[in-house]
Coordinates of C-alpha atoms in Angstrom, one line a residue:
M1 CA -52.0 19.1 -0.5
A2 CA -48.9 20.7 1.0
T3 CA -46.2 18.4 2.2
P4 CA -46.2 17.7 6.0
F5 CA -42.4 17.6 5.9
T6 CA -41.8 21.4 5.5
R7 CA -40.7 22.0 9.1
I8 CA -38.5 18.9 9.4
P9 CA -34.7 19.6 9.5
W10 CA -32.4 18.4 6.8
L11 CA -29.2 16.2 7.1
L12 CA -27.4 16.9 3.9
A13 CA -24.5 14.7 2.7
T14 CA -22.1 16.6 0.6
G15 CA -18.6 16.2 -0.9
Q16 CA -16.7 15.7 -4.1
G17 CA -17.6 12.7 -6.3
R18 CA -15.7 9.5 -5.5
S19 CA -15.0 10.6 -1.9
G20 CA -17.5 8.2 -0.3
T21 CA -20.6 10.3 -0.9
T22 CA -22.8 7.5 -2.1
V23 CA -22.1 5.2 0.8
L24 CA -22.6 8.1 3.3
T25 CA -25.9 9.0 1.7
R26 CA -27.2 5.5 1.8
A27 CA -25.8 4.9 5.3
L28 CA -27.8 7.9 6.7
A29 CA -30.9 6.4 5.1
E30 CA -30.4 3.4 7.4
H31 CA -31.3 5.5 10.5
P32 CA -34.9 4.7 11.5
D33 CA -35.8 8.3 12.0
V34 CA -34.4 9.6 8.7
C35 CA -36.4 10.0 5.5
S36 CA -33.9 9.8 2.6
N37 CA -34.4 9.7 -1.1
R38 CA -31.1 7.8 -1.2
V39 CA -29.9 9.6 -4.4
E40 CA -27.7 12.4 -5.6
S41 CA -29.9 15.5 -5.9
N42 CA -27.9 17.7 -8.2
V43 CA -31.0 19.8 -8.8
L44 CA -30.8 20.9 -5.2
K45 CA -27.5 22.7 -5.7
D46 CA -28.8 24.3 -8.9
I47 CA -31.9 25.7 -7.2
L48 CA -30.0 26.8 -4.1
L49 CA -27.6 28.8 -6.3
A50 CA -30.6 30.4 -8.1
G51 CA -32.1 31.3 -4.7
Y52 CA -28.8 32.7 -3.5
A53 CA -28.6 35.0 -6.6
S54 CA -32.2 36.1 -6.2
S55 CA -31.7 37.0 -2.6
T56 CA -28.3 38.7 -2.8
M57 CA -28.0 40.4 -6.2
T58 CA -29.3 44.0 -5.8
S59 CA -31.3 44.0 -9.0
R60 CA -33.0 40.7 -8.2
V61 CA -33.7 41.7 -4.6
R62 CA -35.6 44.6 -6.0
Q63 CA -37.6 42.2 -8.2
M64 CA -38.6 40.0 -5.2
V65 CA -42.4 39.9 -4.9
L66 CA -42.5 38.3 -1.5
A67 CA -40.9 39.4 1.7
R68 CA -37.7 37.6 2.4
D69 CA -39.1 35.3 5.1
E70 CA -42.1 34.4 2.8
H71 CA -39.6 33.9 -0.1
D72 CA -37.5 31.4 2.0
A73 CA -40.6 29.6 3.3
A74 CA -41.9 29.2 -0.2
F75 CA -38.5 27.9 -1.4
R76 CA -38.4 25.4 1.4
R77 CA -41.9 24.1 0.5
F78 CA -40.8 23.8 -3.1
V79 CA -37.6 21.8 -2.6
T80 CA -39.1 19.6 0.1
E81 CA -42.0 18.6 -2.2
L82 CA -39.6 18.1 -5.1
L83 CA -37.2 15.8 -3.3
F84 CA -39.2 14.2 -0.5
P85 CA -42.7 13.0 -1.6
V86 CA -44.6 11.7 1.4
S87 CA -44.7 8.2 -0.1
L88 CA -40.9 7.9 0.6
W89 CA -41.5 7.7 4.4
K90 CA -42.5 4.2 5.6
G91 CA -42.0 4.9 9.3
S92 CA -44.6 5.7 12.0
G93 CA -45.1 9.3 13.0
A94 CA -43.0 12.0 11.4
P95 CA -39.3 11.6 10.4
A96 CA -36.8 13.4 12.5
A97 CA -34.7 14.5 9.5
L98 CA -34.8 14.6 5.7
S99 CA -31.7 13.5 3.9
T100 CA -30.2 13.5 0.5
F101 CA -26.8 14.2 -1.2
S102 CA -25.8 17.2 -3.2
A103 CA -22.3 18.5 -3.9
M104 CA -22.4 22.0 -2.3
N105 CA -20.3 25.1 -2.6
A106 CA -20.2 28.0 -0.2
E107 CA -22.9 30.1 -1.9
A108 CA -25.3 27.2 -2.2
A109 CA -24.6 26.3 1.4
E110 CA -25.2 29.9 2.6
F111 CA -28.6 30.0 1.1
A112 CA -29.4 26.5 2.3
V113 CA -28.8 27.7 5.9
A114 CA -31.3 30.6 5.4
A115 CA -34.0 28.7 3.5
L116 CA -33.7 25.2 4.9
Q117 CA -33.7 26.2 8.6
G118 CA -32.2 23.5 10.8
I119 CA -30.0 22.0 8.1
H120 CA -26.9 20.1 9.1
F121 CA -24.1 19.4 6.6
A122 CA -22.2 16.0 6.6
N123 CA -19.2 16.8 4.4
I124 CA -17.0 13.9 3.5
V125 CA -13.4 14.3 2.2
R126 CA -10.9 11.8 0.9
N127 CA -7.2 11.8 -0.1
G128 CA -7.0 13.6 -3.5
V129 CA -4.8 10.9 -5.0
E130 CA -7.4 8.3 -4.3
V131 CA -10.3 10.5 -5.5
V132 CA -8.6 11.5 -8.8
A133 CA -7.5 7.9 -9.4
S134 CA -11.0 6.7 -8.9
R135 CA -12.6 9.4 -11.0
R136 CA -10.4 8.7 -14.0
V137 CA -11.6 5.1 -14.3
H138 CA -15.2 5.8 -13.4
R139 CA -17.7 5.1 -16.1
S140 CA -18.9 8.7 -16.4
L141 CA -16.3 10.9 -14.5
G142 CA -13.6 9.1 -16.5
E143 CA -14.8 11.1 -19.6
H144 CA -13.3 14.2 -18.0
T145 CA -9.7 15.0 -18.5
F146 CA -7.1 14.3 -15.8
E147 CA -6.9 18.1 -15.3
E148 CA -10.6 18.5 -14.9
N149 CA -10.7 15.7 -12.3
C150 CA -7.9 17.4 -10.3
V151 CA -9.8 20.7 -10.4
A152 CA -13.0 19.0 -9.2
W153 CA -11.3 17.4 -6.2
A154 CA -9.3 20.5 -5.3
A155 CA -12.7 22.4 -5.0
A156 CA -13.3 20.4 -1.8
A157 CA -11.3 23.1 0.0
E158 CA -14.1 25.6 -0.4
M159 CA -16.7 23.7 1.7
V160 CA -14.1 22.7 4.3
Q161 CA -13.1 26.3 4.8
W162 CA -16.7 27.5 4.8
G163 CA -17.7 24.9 7.4
H164 CA -14.8 25.3 9.7
G165 CA -16.0 26.0 13.3
R166 CA -19.7 25.8 12.4
D167 CA -22.1 23.9 14.6
D168 CA -24.2 22.9 11.6
F169 CA -21.2 21.3 9.8
T170 CA -19.5 18.0 10.4
L171 CA -16.4 17.0 8.5
I172 CA -16.0 13.3 7.9
R173 CA -12.8 11.8 6.6
H174 CA -13.1 8.8 4.4
E175 CA -10.2 7.0 6.1
E176 CA -12.0 7.1 9.4
L177 CA -14.7 4.9 8.0
L178 CA -12.4 2.1 7.1
D179 CA -11.9 1.0 10.7
A180 CA -14.9 -0.4 12.7
D181 CA -14.2 1.5 15.9
S182 CA -13.5 4.9 14.3
C183 CA -16.4 4.4 11.9
R184 CA -18.9 3.9 14.7
E185 CA -17.4 6.8 16.7
V186 CA -17.6 9.2 13.7
M187 CA -21.2 8.3 12.8
A188 CA -22.3 8.6 16.5
Q189 CA -20.8 12.1 16.6
L190 CA -22.5 13.1 13.4
L191 CA -25.9 11.8 14.6
E192 CA -25.5 13.7 17.9
R193 CA -24.5 16.9 16.2
A194 CA -27.5 16.6 13.8
G195 CA -29.9 16.1 16.7
L196 CA -30.6 12.4 16.0
S197 CA -30.6 9.5 18.4
N198 CA -27.6 7.2 18.2
D199 CA -28.2 4.1 16.0
D200 CA -25.9 1.4 14.7
G201 CA -27.7 1.3 11.3
P202 CA -25.6 3.9 9.4
A203 CA -22.2 2.6 10.7
N204 CA -23.2 -1.0 10.0
Y205 CA -24.1 -0.1 6.4
I206 CA -20.7 1.5 5.8
L207 CA -18.8 -1.4 7.4
Q208 CA -20.5 -3.9 5.2
R209 CA -19.7 -2.0 2.0
R210 CA -16.1 -0.9 2.2
R211 CA -15.1 -2.3 -1.2
N212 CA -15.0 0.3 -4.0
Q213 CA -15.7 -1.2 -7.4
T214 CA -13.4 1.0 -9.5
T215 CA -10.3 -0.9 -10.6
Y216 CA -7.0 -0.3 -12.3
E217 CA -5.8 -3.0 -14.7
E218 CA -2.3 -2.8 -13.1
E219 CA -3.6 -3.7 -9.7
T220 CA -3.5 -7.2 -8.2
G221 CA -6.8 -8.6 -6.9
D222 CA -5.9 -7.8 -3.3
E223 CA -5.0 -4.2 -4.1
A224 CA -8.2 -3.7 -6.1
G225 CA -10.3 -4.7 -3.2
D226 CA -8.5 -2.8 -0.5
L227 CA -9.6 0.9 -0.1
K228 CA -6.5 1.5 2.1
C229 CA -4.3 0.9 -1.0
R230 CA -5.9 3.4 -3.3
A231 CA -3.2 6.1 -2.8
N232 CA -0.8 3.6 -4.4
R233 CA -2.4 4.3 -7.8
W234 CA -0.1 7.3 -8.0
R235 CA 2.6 5.0 -9.2
H236 CA 0.6 4.3 -12.3
W237 CA 0.3 7.9 -13.3
T238 CA 2.7 9.6 -15.8
A239 CA 5.3 12.1 -14.7
D240 CA 3.2 14.8 -16.4
E241 CA 0.1 13.7 -14.5
R242 CA 1.9 13.8 -11.2
A243 CA 3.2 17.3 -11.9
M244 CA -0.3 18.5 -12.8
F245 CA -1.7 17.0 -9.6
R246 CA 0.9 18.8 -7.6
D247 CA 0.2 22.1 -9.3
L248 CA -3.6 21.9 -8.9
C249 CA -4.1 19.9 -5.7
T250 CA -1.2 20.7 -3.3
P251 CA -3.1 23.5 -1.4
T252 CA -6.1 21.3 -0.8
M253 CA -3.9 18.3 0.1
E254 CA -2.1 20.4 2.7
L255 CA -5.4 21.9 4.0
L256 CA -6.8 18.4 4.6
G257 CA -3.5 17.0 6.0
Y258 CA -2.8 14.5 3.2
V259 CA 0.7 13.8 1.9
I260 CA 1.6 13.8 -1.8
P261 CA 3.6 10.6 -2.5
D262 CA 7.3 11.0 -3.4
E263 CA 8.4 10.6 -7.0
L264 CA 9.1 7.1 -8.0

C-alpha cells in the first residue's frame, strides 16, 4: 500500500559532519508535528544526485520513460517510503512535516526542491577550526587525513551560497545554539519559516545536550566540556596543519564570518 506521507512537506537538516547536525536532527524530531527517522540518511543525497543527473543530462533525459512531473512524483513516493515507514509516526492525525538529516550539495538540493515539493532546508554551520578539530579525533572521521577534513569542512560554502536569499533555506549558526535565549529565537524562526507551529521541544532538546563528547588529551576537564572553547584546539595543531587550514579553509571562514586564530 502506498505511503500516506507522499504529500507531506520535508524539513531537511543538512550541514558538514561535526557541525551540530546530529543534535539539530534529533531536536527537530522533538516537535510534536514532525515525523523524523532521527538518523543520518546518506542514501538520500546519493539518490538525489542520481535524480539530478537523470533529469538534467541530455542523454538521460532522452531515456526518461515518464513525463517529468510523473518522474518526480514517482521519485517522491520512493524516497518517502524508503526513509519514513508509516510505523515511525506515533502521533494522531498526519504529521505536518517529515524530517531527517543528509549532507547536501547544490545539485542534490536543486533536485530535492523539484522532486520533494515543499521542502525546507535547515543548514547548520560551525567555526571551521572547531569542526576540523572535532573531526580529527572522531572515531570514524578521524581516519581521514587532516587535509581531507579541511576540504570536507570548506565544502560548507557551497550550500551556504546556494541557499542565500532563498525562502526555503534557513542558515543556523552553531554558536547561536549555545545561549538559551538565542537558541530559542533561532529555533522559533526556523519552525515559522518551515510552516510549523512554535514549540519549545526542539530548543529544549538542544539546551539539554550542549556537551560534545570528542576530547583532546591536552585539554583540561573544563575545556573538554565547554563547546565555547573548541576554537582553542588550534593551539594543539602543528605549524604545518595551521598553514594547511589557512590554505584550504580561509575562503569559507571569511564567507561565514569566522576568524582564523593568530599564530602562537
